[in-house]
XYZ file of C-alpha atoms in Angstrom:
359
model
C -8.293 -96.616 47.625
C -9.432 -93.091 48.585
C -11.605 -91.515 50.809
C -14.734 -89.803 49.708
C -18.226 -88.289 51.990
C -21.613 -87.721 51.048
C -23.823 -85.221 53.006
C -27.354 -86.770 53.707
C -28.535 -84.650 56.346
C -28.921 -80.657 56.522
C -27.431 -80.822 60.100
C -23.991 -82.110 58.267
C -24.073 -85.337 58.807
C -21.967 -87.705 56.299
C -21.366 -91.169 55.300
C -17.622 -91.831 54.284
C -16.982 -94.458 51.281
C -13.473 -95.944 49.429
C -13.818 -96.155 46.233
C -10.598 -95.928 43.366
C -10.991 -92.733 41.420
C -12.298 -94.176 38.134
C -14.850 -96.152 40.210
C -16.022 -93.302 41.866
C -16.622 -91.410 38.802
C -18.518 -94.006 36.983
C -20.876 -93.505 39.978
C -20.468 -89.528 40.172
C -21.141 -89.630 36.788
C -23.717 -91.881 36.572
C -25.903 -89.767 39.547
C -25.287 -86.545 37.588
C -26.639 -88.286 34.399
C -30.008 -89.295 36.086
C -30.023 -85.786 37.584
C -29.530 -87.128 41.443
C -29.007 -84.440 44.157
C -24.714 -84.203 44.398
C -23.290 -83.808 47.790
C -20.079 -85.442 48.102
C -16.615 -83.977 49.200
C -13.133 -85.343 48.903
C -11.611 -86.879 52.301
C -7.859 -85.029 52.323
C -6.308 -87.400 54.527
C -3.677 -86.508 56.812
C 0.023 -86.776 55.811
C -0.945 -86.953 52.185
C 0.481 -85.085 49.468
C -1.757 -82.403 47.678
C -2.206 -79.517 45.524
C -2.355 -75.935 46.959
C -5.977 -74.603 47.380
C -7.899 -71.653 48.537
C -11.412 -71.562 50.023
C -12.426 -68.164 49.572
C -15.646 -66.304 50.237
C -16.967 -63.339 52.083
C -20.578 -61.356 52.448
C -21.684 -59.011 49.559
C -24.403 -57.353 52.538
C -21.181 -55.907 54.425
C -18.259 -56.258 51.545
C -20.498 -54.191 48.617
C -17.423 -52.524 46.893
C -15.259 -55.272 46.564
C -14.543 -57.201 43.302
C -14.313 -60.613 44.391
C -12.277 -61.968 41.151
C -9.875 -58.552 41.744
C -9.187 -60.157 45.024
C -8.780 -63.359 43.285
C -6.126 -62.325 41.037
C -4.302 -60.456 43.579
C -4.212 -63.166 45.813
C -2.730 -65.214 42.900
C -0.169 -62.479 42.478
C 1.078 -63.066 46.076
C 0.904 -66.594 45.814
C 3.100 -66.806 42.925
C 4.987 -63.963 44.886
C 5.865 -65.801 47.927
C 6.460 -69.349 46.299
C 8.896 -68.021 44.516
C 10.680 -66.328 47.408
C 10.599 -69.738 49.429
C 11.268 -72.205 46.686
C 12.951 -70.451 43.812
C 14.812 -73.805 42.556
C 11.302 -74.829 42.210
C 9.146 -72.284 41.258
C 10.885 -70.072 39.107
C 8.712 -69.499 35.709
C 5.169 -71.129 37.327
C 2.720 -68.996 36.451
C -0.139 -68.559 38.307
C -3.526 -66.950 37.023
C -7.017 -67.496 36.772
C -6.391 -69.157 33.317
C -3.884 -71.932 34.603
C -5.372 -73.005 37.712
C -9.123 -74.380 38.469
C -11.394 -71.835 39.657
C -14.720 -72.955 40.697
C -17.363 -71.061 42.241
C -20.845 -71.381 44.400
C -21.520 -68.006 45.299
C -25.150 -66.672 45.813
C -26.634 -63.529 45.902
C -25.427 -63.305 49.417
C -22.061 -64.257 49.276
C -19.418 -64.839 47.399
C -17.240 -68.405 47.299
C -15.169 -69.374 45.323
C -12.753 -72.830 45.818
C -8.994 -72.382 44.085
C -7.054 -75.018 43.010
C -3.706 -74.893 42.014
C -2.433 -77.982 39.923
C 1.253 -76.545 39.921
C 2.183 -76.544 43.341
C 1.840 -79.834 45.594
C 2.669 -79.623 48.971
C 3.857 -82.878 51.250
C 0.560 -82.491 53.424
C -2.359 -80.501 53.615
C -0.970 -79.056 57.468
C 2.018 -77.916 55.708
C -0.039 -76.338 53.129
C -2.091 -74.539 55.504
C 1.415 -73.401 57.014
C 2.254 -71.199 54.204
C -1.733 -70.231 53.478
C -1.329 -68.628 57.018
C 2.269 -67.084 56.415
C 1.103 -65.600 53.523
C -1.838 -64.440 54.546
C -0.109 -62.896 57.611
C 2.534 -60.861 55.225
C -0.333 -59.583 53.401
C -2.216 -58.176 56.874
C 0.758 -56.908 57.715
C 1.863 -55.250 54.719
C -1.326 -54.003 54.567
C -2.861 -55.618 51.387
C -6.092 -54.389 50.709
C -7.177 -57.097 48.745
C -7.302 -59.497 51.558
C -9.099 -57.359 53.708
C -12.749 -58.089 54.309
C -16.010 -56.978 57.009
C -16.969 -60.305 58.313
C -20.613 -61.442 58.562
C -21.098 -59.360 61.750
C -20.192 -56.758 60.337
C -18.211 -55.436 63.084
C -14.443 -56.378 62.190
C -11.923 -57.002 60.021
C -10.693 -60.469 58.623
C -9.048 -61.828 55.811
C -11.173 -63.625 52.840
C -8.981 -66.016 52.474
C -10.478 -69.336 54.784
C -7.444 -70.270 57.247
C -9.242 -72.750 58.693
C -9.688 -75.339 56.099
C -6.075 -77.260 56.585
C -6.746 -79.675 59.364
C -6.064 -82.978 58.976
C -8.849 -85.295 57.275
C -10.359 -82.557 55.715
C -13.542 -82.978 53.819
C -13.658 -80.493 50.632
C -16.067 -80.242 48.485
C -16.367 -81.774 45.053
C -16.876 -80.082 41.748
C -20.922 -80.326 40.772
C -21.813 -80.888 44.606
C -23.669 -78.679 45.899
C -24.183 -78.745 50.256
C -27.087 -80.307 51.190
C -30.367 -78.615 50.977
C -28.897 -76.082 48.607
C -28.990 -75.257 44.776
C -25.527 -74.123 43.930
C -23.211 -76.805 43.048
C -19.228 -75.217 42.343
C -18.962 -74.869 38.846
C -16.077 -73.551 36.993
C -16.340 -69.792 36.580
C -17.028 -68.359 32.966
C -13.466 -66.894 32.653
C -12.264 -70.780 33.301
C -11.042 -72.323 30.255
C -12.977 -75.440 31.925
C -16.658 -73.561 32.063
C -19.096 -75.714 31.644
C -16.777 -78.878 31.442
C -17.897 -81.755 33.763
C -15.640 -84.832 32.279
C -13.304 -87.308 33.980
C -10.133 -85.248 33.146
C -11.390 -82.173 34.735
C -12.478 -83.787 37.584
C -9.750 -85.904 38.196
C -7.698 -82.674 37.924
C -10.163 -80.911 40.373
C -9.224 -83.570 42.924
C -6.797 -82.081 45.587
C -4.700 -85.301 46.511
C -4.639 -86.631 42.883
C -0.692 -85.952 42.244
C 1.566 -88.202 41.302
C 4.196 -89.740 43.512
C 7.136 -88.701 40.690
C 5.762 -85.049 40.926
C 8.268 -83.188 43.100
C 6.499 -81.441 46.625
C 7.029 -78.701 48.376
C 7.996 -78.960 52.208
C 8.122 -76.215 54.790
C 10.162 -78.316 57.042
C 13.020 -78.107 53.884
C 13.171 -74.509 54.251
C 16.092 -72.359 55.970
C 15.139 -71.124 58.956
C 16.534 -67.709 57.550
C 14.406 -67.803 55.010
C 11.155 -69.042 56.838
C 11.560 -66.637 59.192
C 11.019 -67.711 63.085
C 7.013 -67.332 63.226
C 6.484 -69.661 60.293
C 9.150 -71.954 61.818
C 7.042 -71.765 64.838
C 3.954 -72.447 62.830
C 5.535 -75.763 61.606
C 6.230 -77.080 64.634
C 2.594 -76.372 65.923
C 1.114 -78.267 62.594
C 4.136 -81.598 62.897
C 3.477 -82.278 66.356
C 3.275 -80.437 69.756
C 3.982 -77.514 70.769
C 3.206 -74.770 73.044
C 3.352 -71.472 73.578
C 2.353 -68.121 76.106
C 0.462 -66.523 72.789
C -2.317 -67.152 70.944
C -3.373 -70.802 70.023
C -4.151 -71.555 66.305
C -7.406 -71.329 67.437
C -8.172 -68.192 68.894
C -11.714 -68.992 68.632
C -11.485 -71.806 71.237
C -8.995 -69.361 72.965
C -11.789 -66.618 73.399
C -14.113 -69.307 75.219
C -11.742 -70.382 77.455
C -11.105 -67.185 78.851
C -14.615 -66.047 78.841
C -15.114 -69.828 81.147
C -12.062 -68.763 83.353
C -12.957 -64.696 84.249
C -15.008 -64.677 86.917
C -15.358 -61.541 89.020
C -13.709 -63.028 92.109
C -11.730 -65.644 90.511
C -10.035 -64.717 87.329
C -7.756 -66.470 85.760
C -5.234 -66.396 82.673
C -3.746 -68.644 80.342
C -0.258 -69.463 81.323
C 0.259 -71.198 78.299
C -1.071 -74.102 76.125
C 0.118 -77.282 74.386
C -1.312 -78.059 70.796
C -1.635 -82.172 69.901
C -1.746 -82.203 66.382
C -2.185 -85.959 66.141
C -5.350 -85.925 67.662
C -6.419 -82.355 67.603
C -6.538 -81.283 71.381
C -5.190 -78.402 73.051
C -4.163 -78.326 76.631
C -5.084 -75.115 78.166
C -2.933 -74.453 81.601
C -4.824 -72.100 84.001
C -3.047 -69.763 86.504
C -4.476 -66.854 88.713
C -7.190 -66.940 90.763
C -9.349 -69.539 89.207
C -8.926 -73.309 89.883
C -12.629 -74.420 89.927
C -12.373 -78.713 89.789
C -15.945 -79.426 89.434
C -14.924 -82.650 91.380
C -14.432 -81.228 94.789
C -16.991 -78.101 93.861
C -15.404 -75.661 94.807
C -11.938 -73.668 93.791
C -8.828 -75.562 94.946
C -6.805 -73.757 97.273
C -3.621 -74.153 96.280
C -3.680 -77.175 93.244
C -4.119 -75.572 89.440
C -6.613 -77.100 87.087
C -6.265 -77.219 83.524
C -8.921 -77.099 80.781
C -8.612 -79.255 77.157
C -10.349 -78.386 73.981
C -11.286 -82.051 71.947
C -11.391 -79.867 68.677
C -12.961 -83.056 66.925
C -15.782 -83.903 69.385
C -16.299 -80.256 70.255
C -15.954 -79.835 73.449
C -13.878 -78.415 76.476
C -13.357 -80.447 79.861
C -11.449 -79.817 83.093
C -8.786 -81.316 84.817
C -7.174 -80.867 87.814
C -3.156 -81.394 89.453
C -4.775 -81.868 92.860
C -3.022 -85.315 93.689
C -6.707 -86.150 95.454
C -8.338 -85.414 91.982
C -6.039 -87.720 89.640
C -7.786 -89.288 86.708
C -10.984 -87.061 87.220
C -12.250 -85.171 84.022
C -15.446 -82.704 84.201
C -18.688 -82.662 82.418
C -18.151 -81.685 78.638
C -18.729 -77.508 78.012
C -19.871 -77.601 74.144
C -17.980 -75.254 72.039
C -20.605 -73.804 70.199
C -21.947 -73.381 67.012
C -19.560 -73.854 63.733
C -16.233 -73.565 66.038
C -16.166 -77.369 65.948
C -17.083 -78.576 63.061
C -13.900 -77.731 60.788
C -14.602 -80.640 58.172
C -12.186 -82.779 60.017
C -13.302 -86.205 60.698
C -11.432 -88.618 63.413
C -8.955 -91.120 62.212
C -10.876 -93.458 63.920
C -13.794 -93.308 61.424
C -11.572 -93.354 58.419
C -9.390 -96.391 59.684
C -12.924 -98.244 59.696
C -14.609 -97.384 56.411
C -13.538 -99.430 52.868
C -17.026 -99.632 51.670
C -17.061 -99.623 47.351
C -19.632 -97.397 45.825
């Protein structure tokens, strides 16, 4: 049984179905054949083997001289680069261009997207995958790679086109020939692809990230040497396999930003003094020193007691508690973190451990 979504609402909203994969393509198929709208994503589950993938994209306004499948191949290049560096027993002679792996793309006038998949390389989980995406992507910023260099939508800064954020656990990616709801661009293979214009069950089935086999060998970060790994992505492992904190950024520095922007006040400001990740279910613990210790249960700033402030990175909000002894068991109102920092595609274990409905 595996785990797919369908989008039925422009706000994001999605139903989540089992299905085997030849059932579900009799009914993919099927809808495609009586031209029905396609919006349905694969459910990577968490601690499930997969293939490598890359979610690419970045604005054409801002990014006008860049050559999006340049960037493509280049990233390839230090894919192929790096794999071989870490896993040379197992990666020596893999090959990896745009004619060997599935390329799909959705871009737009607008922007450019473009999903990678990379049938030669399976990784033990998709965390551990997003381990090296980061590591690599890292080398490259500091090596200073052009190719991964991009304006974001703002306009205002730098960031890599290359989507980190698209390795958390339960992750919802999108299928090939859905489009996202309310749109008009479905991924499709590129026309370089030796798979353009190809829709069957054997493409698809090889489009599917966790369709590998159990006798086909994976890659695991947590086999490497920590000579080789070198201490930061050791570091990064331990963040993804369980706890772990640290007096430096948080793998979200998005969340990071609003915290500290809730915890500077003129006459109170305050600091991280360091925070705890929770991979298992997606929480960080924020610990606040300095001046601020507002517990919205006593109103006021404590006097001596620190408070501490945790991020629900599935529900999407931020909520304080408090070491006052007189304030045990109290948690504040909910601040909303806002916009798209939430919503990562992850969906709670919960939900999955519930759904086994046949399509």
């Amino acid at each position: 049984m595996h785990v797919f979504a369908v989008e039925f609402e422009k706000s994001g909203k999605r139903l989540y179905v089992g299905a085997s994969y030849s059932t579900f393509w009799k009914t993919y198929q099927r809808m495609k054949l009586r031209s029905q709208p396609l919006h349905f994503y694969e459910v990577i589950r968490e601690g499930n083997s997969g293939k490598l993938y890359y979610d690419v994209e970045f604005s054409k306004d801002v990014n006008a001289e860049r050559d999006g499948e340049k960037m493509v191949d280049d990233l390839l290049l230090e894919t192929q680069r790096l794999l071989v560096h870490l896993f040379p027993s197992m990666m020596r002679g893999v090959d990896l261009n745009f004619r060997t792996i599935l390329e799909l793309d959705s871009s737009t006038g607008k922007k450019f997207s473009r999903h990678l998949i990379l049938p030669q390389v399976n990784f033990r989980s998709n965390e551990e995958a997003g381990v090296f995406v980061k590591e690599l992507c890292r080398r490259c910023m500091e090596s200073q790679k052009e190719f991964i260099r991009v304006v974001d939508t703002s306009g205002e800064s730098e960031t890599t086109f290359v989507d980190q954020a698209v390795y958390t656990k339960n992750r919802c990616f999108r299928l090939l020939g859905s489009s996202k709801y309310g749109r008009s661009t479905p991924l499709v293979f590129t026309e370089r692809s030796p798979y353009a214009h190809r829709l069957d069950e054997q493409v698809f089935l090889k489009s599917l990230v966790c369709n590998v086999s159990p006798l086909e060998p994976c890659l695991s970060i947590d086999d490497l040497p920590r000579s080789k790994a070198g201490s930061r992505m050791a570091t990064r492992t331990l963040a993804v396999n369980g706890q772990h904190g640290s007096r430096g950024p948080s793998p979200y520095p998005h969340v990071d930003a609003i915290i500290e922007k809730l915890i500077s006040l003129p006459n109170h400001k305050g600091y991280v003094r360091n925070w705890v990740f929770y991979g298992s279910n997606m929480t960080i613990m924020y610990n606040i020193a300095g001046r601020y210790r507002f517990c919205e249960n006593v109103q006021r700033h404590h006097r001596s007691n620190n408070v501490y402030l945790i991020a629900d990175l599935v529900e999407g909000e931020i909520r304080q508690y408090c070491y006052d002894p007189d304030c045990r068991g109290f948690r504040s109102s909910p601040w909303i973190i806002p916009g798209d920092t939430a919503d990562d595609g992850s969906i709670p274990d919960e939900l999955l451990n519930t759904v086994d409905v046949d399509i």
